[in-house]
Short mmCIF file of C-alpha atoms in Angstrom, two decimals:
data_model
loop_
_atom_site.label_atom_id
_atom_site.label_comp_id
_atom_site.label_asym_id
_atom_site.label_seq_id
_atom_site.Cartn_x
_atom_site.Cartn_y
_atom_site.Cartn_z
CA MET A 293 -20.03 -22.83 -24.92
CA SER A 294 -21.93 -19.62 -24.30
CA SER A 295 -20.42 -16.81 -22.27
CA ALA A 296 -23.06 -17.37 -19.59
CA ALA A 297 -21.91 -20.97 -19.13
CA ARG A 298 -18.21 -20.16 -19.15
CA PRO A 299 -16.70 -20.25 -15.62
CA ASP A 300 -15.45 -17.02 -14.13
CA PRO A 301 -11.61 -17.08 -14.34
CA VAL A 302 -11.40 -15.92 -10.72
CA THR A 303 -13.21 -19.07 -9.53
CA ARG A 304 -10.78 -21.44 -11.23
CA PRO A 305 -8.56 -23.28 -8.70
CA ALA A 306 -5.29 -22.05 -10.22
CA ALA A 307 -6.41 -18.40 -10.17
CA LEU A 308 -7.80 -18.70 -6.67
CA GLY A 309 -4.57 -20.30 -5.47
CA LEU A 310 -2.38 -17.53 -6.91
CA LEU A 311 -4.65 -14.76 -5.62
CA GLY A 312 -4.83 -16.35 -2.17
CA LEU A 313 -1.03 -16.68 -2.08
CA GLN A 314 -0.74 -13.01 -3.08
CA HIS A 315 -2.88 -12.01 -0.08
CA VAL A 316 -0.69 -14.12 2.24
CA LEU A 317 2.57 -12.67 0.89
CA VAL A 318 1.30 -9.08 1.18
CA MET A 319 0.51 -9.54 4.88
CA TYR A 320 3.25 -12.06 5.76
CA ALA A 321 5.91 -9.68 7.08
CA GLY A 322 3.40 -7.83 9.26
CA ALA A 323 1.77 -11.07 10.43
CA VAL A 324 4.98 -12.62 11.77
CA ALA A 325 6.34 -9.38 13.25
CA VAL A 326 4.26 -9.54 16.45
CA PRO A 327 5.38 -13.02 17.62
CA LEU A 328 8.98 -12.02 16.86
CA ILE A 329 8.64 -8.81 18.88
CA VAL A 330 6.96 -10.48 21.86
CA GLY A 331 9.12 -13.61 21.83
CA ARG A 332 12.40 -11.70 21.71
CA ALA A 333 11.25 -9.09 24.24
CA LEU A 334 10.50 -11.94 26.68
CA LYS A 335 13.88 -13.53 25.84
CA LEU A 336 12.36 -16.84 24.81
CA PRO A 337 14.73 -19.43 23.26
CA PRO A 338 14.77 -19.62 19.44
CA GLU A 339 12.67 -22.80 19.26
CA GLN A 340 9.92 -21.19 21.34
CA VAL A 341 9.97 -18.03 19.21
CA ALA A 342 9.64 -20.29 16.15
CA LEU A 343 6.67 -21.96 17.87
CA LEU A 344 5.05 -18.54 18.31
CA VAL A 345 5.47 -17.90 14.58
CA SER A 346 3.95 -21.27 13.64
CA ALA A 347 1.08 -20.73 16.06
CA ASP A 348 0.51 -17.24 14.69
CA LEU A 349 0.19 -18.49 11.10
CA PHE A 350 -1.95 -21.49 12.08
CA ALA A 351 -4.37 -19.53 14.29
CA GLY A 352 -4.43 -16.67 11.76
CA GLY A 353 -5.48 -19.15 9.10
CA LEU A 354 -8.28 -20.47 11.31
CA ALA A 355 -9.41 -16.93 12.16
CA THR A 356 -9.42 -15.99 8.47
CA LEU A 357 -11.56 -19.02 7.61
CA VAL A 358 -13.99 -18.14 10.41
CA GLN A 359 -14.22 -14.54 9.17
CA SER A 360 -14.39 -15.15 5.41
CA TRP A 361 -16.20 -18.52 5.16
CA GLY A 362 -18.28 -17.99 8.28
CA LEU A 363 -20.01 -20.00 10.99
CA PRO A 364 -23.64 -19.69 12.12
CA GLY A 365 -23.91 -16.17 13.54
CA ILE A 366 -20.16 -15.51 13.19
CA GLY A 367 -18.10 -14.14 10.28
CA ILE A 368 -18.65 -11.27 7.87
CA ARG A 369 -18.26 -13.55 4.81
CA MET A 370 -16.26 -11.08 2.73
CA PRO A 371 -12.61 -11.22 1.55
CA VAL A 372 -10.99 -10.46 4.92
CA MET A 373 -7.55 -11.72 5.99
CA MET A 374 -6.90 -11.86 9.74
CA GLY A 375 -3.59 -11.12 11.43
CA VAL A 376 -2.30 -10.29 14.90
CA THR A 377 -2.91 -6.68 15.85
CA PHE A 378 0.02 -4.40 16.69
CA ALA A 379 -2.19 -2.61 19.24
CA ALA A 380 -1.67 -5.43 21.76
CA VAL A 381 2.14 -5.62 21.54
CA THR A 382 3.19 -3.13 24.23
CA PRO A 383 0.69 -4.26 26.90
CA MET A 384 1.49 -7.92 26.21
CA VAL A 385 5.22 -7.35 26.62
CA ALA A 386 4.54 -5.57 29.94
CA MET A 387 2.39 -8.50 31.06
CA GLY A 388 4.97 -11.07 29.98
CA LEU A 389 7.77 -9.31 31.86
CA SER A 390 5.68 -9.25 35.05
CA PRO A 391 6.57 -12.29 37.24
CA GLU A 392 2.96 -12.49 38.46
CA VAL A 393 1.53 -12.66 34.93
CA GLY A 394 4.01 -14.12 32.43
CA LEU A 395 3.22 -15.80 29.12
CA THR A 396 0.38 -17.93 30.50
CA GLY A 397 -1.17 -14.76 31.93
CA ILE A 398 -1.03 -13.18 28.47
CA TYR A 399 -2.94 -16.12 27.01
CA GLY A 400 -5.50 -16.00 29.81
CA ALA A 401 -6.08 -12.30 29.11
CA VAL A 402 -6.31 -12.95 25.35
CA ILE A 403 -8.92 -15.70 25.80
CA ALA A 404 -10.96 -13.56 28.20
CA ALA A 405 -10.74 -10.55 25.86
CA GLY A 406 -11.90 -12.71 22.95
CA LEU A 407 -14.93 -13.83 24.95
CA PHE A 408 -15.58 -10.21 25.89
CA ALA A 409 -15.46 -9.22 22.21
CA ILE A 410 -18.01 -11.90 21.27
CA LEU A 411 -20.40 -10.72 23.98
CA ALA A 412 -19.77 -6.99 23.38
CA ALA A 413 -20.02 -7.13 19.55
CA PRO A 414 -23.66 -5.93 19.47
CA LEU A 415 -22.71 -2.93 21.65
CA ILE A 416 -19.78 -1.67 19.57
CA GLY A 417 -22.08 0.35 17.31
CA ARG A 418 -23.13 2.29 20.38
CA LEU A 419 -19.50 2.77 21.45
CA LEU A 420 -18.41 4.18 18.07
CA PRO A 421 -19.29 7.78 19.06
CA LEU A 422 -16.63 7.48 21.80
CA PHE A 423 -13.98 6.88 19.12
CA PRO A 424 -14.14 9.68 16.52
CA PRO A 425 -11.10 10.24 14.25
CA VAL A 426 -9.43 12.57 16.76
CA VAL A 427 -9.35 9.65 19.22
CA THR A 428 -8.53 6.75 16.91
CA GLY A 429 -5.98 8.76 14.94
CA THR A 430 -4.17 9.70 18.15
CA ILE A 431 -4.19 6.11 19.40
CA ILE A 432 -2.84 4.70 16.13
CA LEU A 433 -0.17 7.42 16.02
CA VAL A 434 1.03 6.46 19.51
CA ILE A 435 0.98 2.75 18.56
CA GLY A 436 3.34 3.51 15.68
CA ILE A 437 5.64 5.69 17.78
CA SER A 438 5.77 3.07 20.56
CA LEU A 439 6.67 0.33 18.09
CA MET A 440 9.40 2.44 16.49
CA ARG A 441 11.53 1.80 19.58
CA VAL A 442 11.47 -1.90 18.65
CA GLY A 443 12.43 -1.18 15.05
CA VAL A 444 15.29 1.13 16.01
CA ASN A 445 16.73 -1.38 18.49
CA TRP A 446 16.44 -4.14 15.89
CA ALA A 447 18.35 -2.00 13.37
CA ALA A 448 21.23 -1.69 15.83
CA GLY A 449 21.39 -5.44 16.32
CA GLY A 450 18.91 -5.98 19.13
CA VAL A 451 18.97 -5.09 22.83
CA GLY A 452 21.54 -7.22 24.66
CA ASN A 453 23.64 -7.82 21.57
CA PRO A 454 27.34 -7.29 22.51
CA HIS A 455 27.82 -5.67 19.08
CA TYR A 456 24.81 -3.37 19.44
CA GLY A 457 25.16 -0.40 17.10
CA ALA A 458 27.96 -1.96 15.04
CA PRO A 459 28.38 -0.28 11.62
CA LEU A 460 27.67 -3.62 9.91
CA HIS A 461 24.24 -3.86 11.58
CA LEU A 462 23.40 -0.29 10.69
CA ALA A 463 24.55 -0.77 7.09
CA ILE A 464 22.43 -3.91 6.59
CA ALA A 465 19.38 -2.21 8.13
CA ALA A 466 19.92 0.76 5.81
CA PHE A 467 20.28 -1.59 2.83
CA VAL A 468 16.95 -3.30 3.66
CA LEU A 469 15.29 0.09 4.03
CA CYS A 470 16.66 1.24 0.66
CA VAL A 471 15.46 -1.96 -1.06
CA ILE A 472 11.96 -1.50 0.35
CA LEU A 473 11.85 2.13 -0.76
CA ALA A 474 13.21 1.29 -4.22
CA VAL A 475 10.68 -1.51 -4.77
CA THR A 476 7.88 0.75 -3.57
CA ARG A 477 9.02 3.56 -5.88
CA PHE A 478 9.70 1.62 -9.07
CA CYS A 479 7.41 -1.43 -8.88
CA THR A 480 3.63 -1.66 -9.02
CA GLY A 481 0.94 -4.24 -8.35
CA PHE A 482 1.78 -7.28 -6.27
CA VAL A 483 5.56 -6.69 -6.31
CA GLY A 484 5.11 -3.18 -4.94
CA SER A 485 2.70 -4.45 -2.28
CA ALA A 486 5.21 -7.10 -1.14
CA SER A 487 8.10 -4.62 -0.84
CA VAL A 488 8.69 -5.32 2.87
CA LEU A 489 8.92 -9.08 2.32
CA ILE A 490 11.26 -8.55 -0.65
CA GLY A 491 13.45 -6.26 1.47
CA ILE A 492 13.72 -8.87 4.24
CA VAL A 493 14.72 -11.60 1.77
CA ALA A 494 17.35 -9.32 0.20
CA GLY A 495 18.65 -8.42 3.66
CA MET A 496 19.05 -12.07 4.62
CA LEU A 497 21.03 -12.74 1.44
CA VAL A 498 23.38 -9.84 2.25
CA ALA A 499 23.70 -10.73 5.94
CA ALA A 500 24.46 -14.43 5.36
CA PRO A 501 28.10 -14.00 4.14
CA PHE A 502 28.86 -12.03 7.32
CA GLY A 503 27.83 -14.94 9.54
CA LEU A 504 24.72 -13.20 10.86
CA VAL A 505 22.26 -15.87 9.67
CA ASP A 506 22.24 -18.97 11.88
CA LEU A 507 20.38 -21.77 10.13
CA GLY A 508 21.13 -24.40 12.78
CA HIS A 509 17.57 -24.44 14.11
CA VAL A 510 16.22 -24.52 10.55
CA VAL A 511 18.18 -27.69 9.82
CA THR A 512 16.98 -29.48 12.96
CA ALA A 513 13.35 -28.29 12.79
CA PRO A 514 10.89 -30.88 11.41
CA TRP A 515 9.08 -30.34 8.13
CA PHE A 516 5.68 -31.03 9.66
CA ASP A 517 4.26 -30.77 13.16
CA VAL A 518 0.92 -30.03 14.76
CA VAL A 519 0.37 -26.78 16.67
CA ARG A 520 -0.76 -27.96 20.09
CA PRO A 521 -3.12 -25.97 22.32
CA PHE A 522 -1.63 -24.52 25.52
CA ALA A 523 1.93 -25.49 24.56
CA PHE A 524 3.31 -23.10 27.21
CA GLY A 525 1.00 -24.36 29.97
CA LEU A 526 -2.59 -23.77 31.00
CA PRO A 527 -3.65 -20.09 30.93
CA THR A 528 -3.86 -18.05 34.10
CA PHE A 529 -6.29 -15.19 34.57
CA ASP A 530 -5.07 -11.90 36.05
CA PRO A 531 -7.91 -9.34 36.49
CA VAL A 532 -5.88 -6.22 35.59
CA SER A 533 -4.38 -7.94 32.52
CA ILE A 534 -7.85 -9.01 31.40
CA VAL A 535 -9.22 -5.47 31.72
CA THR A 536 -6.20 -4.14 29.84
CA MET A 537 -6.68 -6.61 26.97
CA CYS A 538 -10.43 -5.89 26.84
CA VAL A 539 -9.64 -2.19 26.30
CA VAL A 540 -7.30 -3.24 23.48
CA MET A 541 -10.11 -5.32 21.97
CA ILE A 542 -12.46 -2.33 22.00
CA VAL A 543 -9.90 -0.36 19.99
CA VAL A 544 -9.44 -3.36 17.65
CA MET A 545 -13.19 -3.70 17.07
CA VAL A 546 -13.61 0.01 16.41
CA GLU A 547 -10.80 -0.22 13.84
CA SER A 548 -12.36 -3.39 12.35
CA THR A 549 -15.71 -1.61 12.04
CA GLY A 550 -14.09 1.00 9.83
CA MET A 551 -12.36 -1.69 7.76
CA PHE A 552 -15.63 -3.56 7.25
CA LEU A 553 -17.44 -0.39 6.19
CA ALA A 554 -14.70 0.42 3.67
CA LEU A 555 -14.66 -3.17 2.36
CA SER A 556 -18.43 -3.16 1.90
CA GLU A 557 -18.03 -0.14 -0.40
CA ILE A 558 -15.21 -1.80 -2.37
CA CYS A 559 -17.18 -5.05 -2.75
CA ALA A 560 -20.50 -3.25 -3.36
CA GLU A 561 -22.11 -5.42 -0.68
CA PRO A 562 -24.47 -3.95 1.93
CA LEU A 563 -23.27 -3.99 5.53
CA ASP A 564 -26.23 -4.03 7.89
CA GLU A 565 -26.02 -4.15 11.68
CA ALA A 566 -26.38 -7.95 11.83
CA ARG A 567 -23.52 -8.53 9.38
CA LEU A 568 -21.28 -6.07 11.22
CA VAL A 569 -21.94 -7.87 14.50
CA ARG A 570 -21.06 -11.22 12.86
CA GLY A 571 -17.75 -9.74 11.70
CA LEU A 572 -16.91 -8.39 15.15
CA ARG A 573 -17.82 -11.73 16.74
CA ALA A 574 -15.32 -13.35 14.38
CA ASP A 575 -12.66 -10.95 15.73
CA GLY A 576 -13.54 -12.21 19.20
CA LEU A 577 -13.57 -15.90 18.26
CA GLY A 578 -10.33 -15.48 16.33
CA THR A 579 -8.76 -13.92 19.41
CA MET A 580 -9.98 -16.80 21.59
CA ILE A 581 -8.50 -19.25 19.07
CA GLY A 582 -5.25 -17.28 19.31
CA GLY A 583 -5.17 -17.62 23.10
CA VAL A 584 -5.80 -21.36 22.91
CA PHE A 585 -3.13 -21.94 20.23
CA ASN A 586 -0.36 -19.89 21.91
CA THR A 587 -0.73 -16.61 20.04
CA PHE A 588 -2.40 -13.21 20.29
CA PRO A 589 -5.47 -11.03 19.40
CA TYR A 590 -6.53 -10.96 15.75
CA THR A 591 -7.99 -8.24 13.53
CA SER A 592 -8.59 -7.64 9.82
CA PHE A 593 -5.43 -6.52 8.00
CA SER A 594 -5.83 -3.21 6.19
CA GLN A 595 -3.15 -4.10 3.61
CA ASN A 596 -5.37 -6.88 2.31
CA ILE A 597 -8.47 -4.71 2.17
CA GLY A 598 -6.44 -2.29 0.05
CA LEU A 599 -5.35 -5.22 -2.14
CA VAL A 600 -9.02 -6.12 -2.80
CA GLY A 601 -9.48 -2.61 -4.19
CA VAL A 602 -6.29 -2.81 -6.27
CA THR A 603 -7.01 -6.24 -7.83
CA GLY A 604 -10.77 -5.81 -8.14
CA VAL A 605 -11.21 -9.46 -7.03
CA ARG A 606 -14.02 -9.29 -4.51
CA THR A 607 -14.95 -12.93 -3.94
CA ARG A 608 -14.52 -14.18 -0.38
CA LEU A 609 -13.11 -17.44 -1.78
CA VAL A 610 -9.77 -15.67 -2.25
CA ALA A 611 -9.55 -15.05 1.50
CA VAL A 612 -10.73 -18.61 2.20
CA VAL A 613 -7.86 -19.94 0.08
CA GLY A 614 -5.45 -17.48 1.76
CA GLY A 615 -6.60 -18.70 5.17
CA GLY A 616 -6.00 -22.29 4.10
CA ILE A 617 -2.48 -21.39 2.95
CA MET A 618 -1.73 -19.68 6.28
CA LEU A 619 -3.05 -22.70 8.17
CA GLY A 620 -0.81 -24.97 6.12
CA LEU A 621 2.26 -22.75 6.65
CA GLY A 622 1.65 -22.94 10.40
CA LEU A 623 2.14 -26.72 10.21
CA VAL A 624 5.68 -26.35 8.77
CA PRO A 625 8.06 -25.68 11.71
CA LYS A 626 11.05 -25.43 9.36
CA LEU A 627 9.51 -22.33 7.82
CA ALA A 628 8.89 -20.80 11.25
CA ALA A 629 12.50 -21.53 12.21
CA LEU A 630 13.63 -19.74 9.04
CA VAL A 631 11.59 -16.68 10.02
CA GLU A 632 13.13 -16.78 13.50
CA ALA A 633 16.60 -16.93 11.91
CA VAL A 634 16.19 -13.53 10.23
CA PRO A 635 18.84 -11.27 11.86
CA GLN A 636 17.46 -8.46 13.96
CA CYS A 637 19.33 -5.84 11.93
CA VAL A 638 17.45 -7.06 8.83
CA LEU A 639 14.16 -6.85 10.68
CA GLY A 640 15.17 -3.37 11.84
CA GLY A 641 15.25 -1.98 8.32
CA ALA A 642 11.81 -3.46 7.65
CA GLY A 643 10.50 -2.48 11.08
CA LEU A 644 11.25 1.19 10.47
CA VAL A 645 8.88 1.00 7.50
CA MET A 646 6.18 -1.24 9.02
CA PHE A 647 5.94 0.57 12.34
CA GLY A 648 6.43 3.98 10.78
CA MET A 649 3.51 3.27 8.46
CA VAL A 650 1.33 2.55 11.49
CA GLY A 651 2.17 5.99 12.87
CA ALA A 652 1.72 7.56 9.44
CA THR A 653 -1.75 6.04 9.23
CA GLY A 654 -2.64 7.75 12.50
CA THR A 655 -1.34 11.02 11.07
CA ARG A 656 -3.49 10.61 7.95
CA ILE A 657 -6.56 10.04 10.09
CA LEU A 658 -5.76 13.15 12.13
CA GLY A 659 -5.41 15.02 8.84
CA GLY A 660 -9.18 14.81 8.49
CA VAL A 661 -9.83 16.28 11.95
CA ASP A 662 -11.05 19.88 12.22
CA PHE A 663 -8.32 21.64 14.19
CA ALA A 664 -8.97 25.13 12.80
CA GLY A 665 -12.63 25.27 13.72
CA ASN A 666 -12.26 23.34 16.98
CA ARG A 667 -9.05 24.17 18.85
CA ASN A 668 -10.03 21.75 21.61
CA ASN A 669 -8.99 18.91 19.32
CA LEU A 670 -5.41 20.17 19.57
CA PHE A 671 -5.51 19.70 23.35
CA ILE A 672 -6.93 16.18 22.98
CA VAL A 673 -4.07 15.14 20.71
CA ALA A 674 -1.34 17.00 22.62
CA VAL A 675 -2.21 15.68 26.08
CA SER A 676 -3.01 12.14 24.91
CA VAL A 677 0.26 11.80 23.01
CA GLY A 678 2.03 13.11 26.12
CA PHE A 679 0.42 10.41 28.27
CA GLY A 680 1.27 7.80 25.65
CA MET A 681 4.95 8.76 25.73
CA ILE A 682 5.34 8.36 29.51
CA PRO A 683 6.33 4.65 29.52
CA LEU A 684 8.50 5.22 26.45
CA VAL A 685 10.63 8.11 27.72
CA ALA A 686 10.38 7.53 31.50
CA PRO A 687 10.01 3.79 32.20
CA ASN A 688 10.21 4.33 35.99
CA PHE A 689 7.58 7.09 36.06
CA PHE A 690 5.01 4.85 37.78
CA LYS A 691 7.52 2.88 39.84
CA GLU A 692 5.83 3.72 43.16
CA MET A 693 2.33 2.81 41.97
CA PRO A 694 0.75 -0.53 43.04
CA HIS A 695 2.43 -3.38 41.20
CA ALA A 696 -0.89 -4.86 40.08
CA LEU A 697 -1.52 -1.74 37.96
CA HIS A 698 1.76 -1.93 36.06
CA PRO A 699 0.42 -3.89 33.04
CA LEU A 700 -1.95 -0.94 32.53
CA LEU A 701 0.36 1.93 33.46
CA ASP A 702 3.31 0.55 31.49
CA SER A 703 1.29 0.63 28.26
CA GLY A 704 1.52 3.99 26.55
CA ILE A 705 -1.14 2.85 24.09
CA LEU A 706 -3.73 2.29 26.81
CA LEU A 707 -2.82 5.49 28.65
CA CYS A 708 -3.23 7.36 25.38
CA ALA A 709 -6.56 5.63 24.63
CA LEU A 710 -8.05 6.42 28.04
CA SER A 711 -6.80 10.00 27.90
CA ALA A 712 -8.11 10.59 24.36
CA VAL A 713 -11.56 9.12 25.09
CA LEU A 714 -12.01 11.09 28.33
CA LEU A 715 -10.71 14.37 26.89
CA ASN A 716 -12.90 14.02 23.81
CA LEU A 717 -15.94 13.52 26.06
CA PHE A 718 -14.91 16.54 28.13
CA PHE A 719 -14.38 18.87 25.16
CA ASN A 720 -16.68 17.51 22.44
CA GLY A 721 -19.26 15.33 24.17
CA VAL A 722 -20.77 12.29 22.42
CA GLY A 723 -21.59 12.48 18.70
CA THR A 724 -24.27 10.57 16.81
CA ALA A 725 -23.92 6.91 15.81
CA GLU A 726 -24.47 7.71 12.12
CA ALA A 727 -21.71 10.32 12.11
CA ALA A 728 -19.43 7.84 13.87
CA ARG A 729 -20.05 5.19 11.18
CA HIS A 730 -19.22 7.63 8.37
CA ALA A 731 -16.08 8.75 10.22
CA ALA A 732 -15.02 5.11 10.75
CA ALA A 733 -15.37 4.41 7.02
CA ARG A 734 -13.26 7.46 6.14
CA GLN A 735 -10.68 6.36 8.69
CA ALA A 736 -10.49 2.89 7.16
CA ARG A 737 -9.95 4.26 3.67
CA ALA A 738 -7.03 6.29 5.02
CA ALA A 739 -5.61 3.18 6.71
CA GLU A 740 -5.71 1.11 3.50
CA ALA A 741 -2.46 2.73 2.43
CA HIS A 742 -0.63 1.38 5.48
#
C-alpha cells in the first residue's frame, strides 16, 4: 500500500477513542466542579447534586457535539470541548438562594441568556472593543478570587460541617494539593495535564480509611438512566436574573472569541466573521441545552485548547469523540454519585489549584496591559477589583437596596464587569475592532495555561 493510501493514524477508531478520552479527563475535574459548588451552596440533597453532575456531563457532551460537529449555521467545527463556565457560579448561587428565584429561576435565566447569545452573536465583534485586556483580565482575576472562598471552605470540611477546620480535613486538603503540585512538577504530557484529577483520586483513597467517603448513594444509584428535561420543574423567568445572566454571557462570548482566535492559529485554519458567529451561536445553543437539561451556561474550555497545541492533533473528530464520551458518562448515575461522594476537604485541595489558576490567568492577562505608559489603567483595575470584593468581604453591604436587585448586587463578578467596562470607557474610550481581535487572541494564549 502506498503512503498516500495509508490511513492517518489519528483517524483510526482506537486512536480517536484514546485522544477523545484524554480531552475528557483533562477537563473532567473542572467540568464537574460547578454543579458541585452550586448544588452544595443551595444545600440540595446528595441525589440531586448527583443529578446536576449527570446533567452537566450529558449537556456538555451535546454542546461539544454541536460546537465541533456543527449544525446548519451553528458550530465552529474545530476541536473544541465545552464545559460549564465558572463566570456564572456566583450570580447563580445568589439567584438560587433568593426565595423569589430559586433553582427554576436559574434555569429560566440560563435559557433566556442562551437565546440572547444566539441572537447577539453577530454583534459580539462590535462589542469586543468594550472588553480590552485591562477589562477582561480584571474580571477573570475577580472570578478566581471569588471562587477561592469556595475552595478554602471546602478545604476546612465545608460550611455547616460540625468538624469544620478539623486538622484531619486540613491535612487531607494539603495532601491533595501536594500531589497535584508534585504531578505537575515531575510529570509531562497527559499525566501532567490531568494532575487535578489524579490529586482528587489520591485524596479519596487517603480519606476513605477515616470514614470520610460515604459510598451509600453510589451503591443504590442505577448504572443507567436518562437525563430528563426540567427535572426540577418548569423554568421561571425573573427579569433581573435574566439581565444578570445575559451580562455573564457577554463575558463568556468575549472569552470564547479569544479562544477561537487562538485555536484557529494552532489549527492553521482561517477564522472569518461567519465562522466566529457560528461558534458563538453554539455557545448560546449549548447554554439553552444546559437550561433545558438542568445545568448551566457553557463555554469552550481553555485547558483543551492548550491540549490541542501540546498533542498537535488538530482534527475536530477528537472533540466529537470526546463529546460522545461525555454524553455517555452523563447517562451513568453511579458515576455521578461517585463524584458527589468526594469529600469536601479533598475537593478543597483541588479547588485551591483550580480556582487559583483562574485568578492567575487574569493576572497573566493584566501582565500585558500598559500600566507604565497609561496610569489610568491602574485606576480601572483598582476600583473594579474593589467593587468586585464588596459581596465577598461585606455580604450585607447592599442589604437596604431593593430586593429585586440582589441577584445583581450580590455578584462581585458582575459589579466588577460593569465597573471595569464603564471606567475603561471613561479613561480610554473605545478602541478599534481589529485591535480588540488581536488583544483577544493574545488573551486566549495566556489563558491556555490555566
